[in-house]
Amino acid sequence: MFNVKDVSMKKLLLVKEIYLEAFKNLGHILIEKYFKIFSWFCFIMFFVVLYAFIFRVSTGFAFD
């Protein structure tokens, strides 16, 4: 008998297996690149905030 649940589960498992096979070797490279980009972004944002704070202090901004 035709069981919709079994067919949909088999399709889901097939898609999962294809996805895992396709991206198995890319995981480490993507994570490494992501953290490298994220760390540079954080350093740049830190220096932007530091610049803004020094600019405000040097122009006499009142921190009330």
Short mmCIF file of C-alpha atoms in Angstrom, two decimals, residues 9-52:
data_model
loop_
_atom_site.label_atom_id
_atom_site.label_comp_id
_atom_site.label_asym_id
_atom_site.label_seq_id
_atom_site.Cartn_x
_atom_site.Cartn_y
_atom_site.Cartn_z
CA MET A 9 10.46 10.62 5.05
CA LYS A 10 12.58 8.92 2.37
CA LYS A 11 12.66 12.15 0.34
CA LEU A 12 13.65 14.11 3.45
CA LEU A 13 16.46 11.68 4.24
CA LEU A 14 17.63 11.78 0.62
CA VAL A 15 17.75 15.60 0.64
CA LYS A 16 19.61 15.51 3.96
CA GLU A 17 22.18 13.07 2.59
CA ILE A 18 22.70 15.12 -0.59
CA TYR A 19 23.12 18.28 1.49
CA LEU A 20 25.65 16.66 3.83
CA GLU A 21 27.66 15.21 0.94
CA ALA A 22 27.71 18.48 -0.97
CA PHE A 23 28.96 20.58 1.92
CA LYS A 24 31.07 18.05 3.82
CA ASN A 25 34.44 19.51 2.81
CA LEU A 26 33.33 23.14 2.80
CA GLY A 27 32.45 23.31 6.49
CA HIS A 28 35.92 23.90 7.90
CA ILE A 29 36.88 26.41 5.21
CA LEU A 30 33.65 28.39 5.55
CA ILE A 31 33.85 28.54 9.34
CA GLU A 32 37.50 29.58 9.20
CA LYS A 33 36.79 32.35 6.66
CA TYR A 34 33.69 33.49 8.58
CA PHE A 35 35.58 33.91 11.85
CA LYS A 36 38.45 35.66 10.12
CA ILE A 37 36.08 38.17 8.49
CA PHE A 38 34.10 38.55 11.73
CA SER A 39 37.25 39.25 13.76
CA TRP A 40 38.42 41.92 11.31
CA PHE A 41 34.94 43.47 11.40
CA CYS A 42 35.04 43.54 15.21
CA PHE A 43 38.49 45.17 15.24
CA ILE A 44 37.37 47.82 12.76
CA MET A 45 34.19 48.54 14.75
CA PHE A 46 36.21 48.79 17.97
CA PHE A 47 38.51 51.39 16.42
CA VAL A 48 35.53 53.33 15.03
CA VAL A 49 34.02 53.47 18.52
CA LEU A 50 37.38 54.42 20.02
CA TYR A 51 37.77 57.20 17.44
CA ALA A 52 34.25 58.49 18.12
#
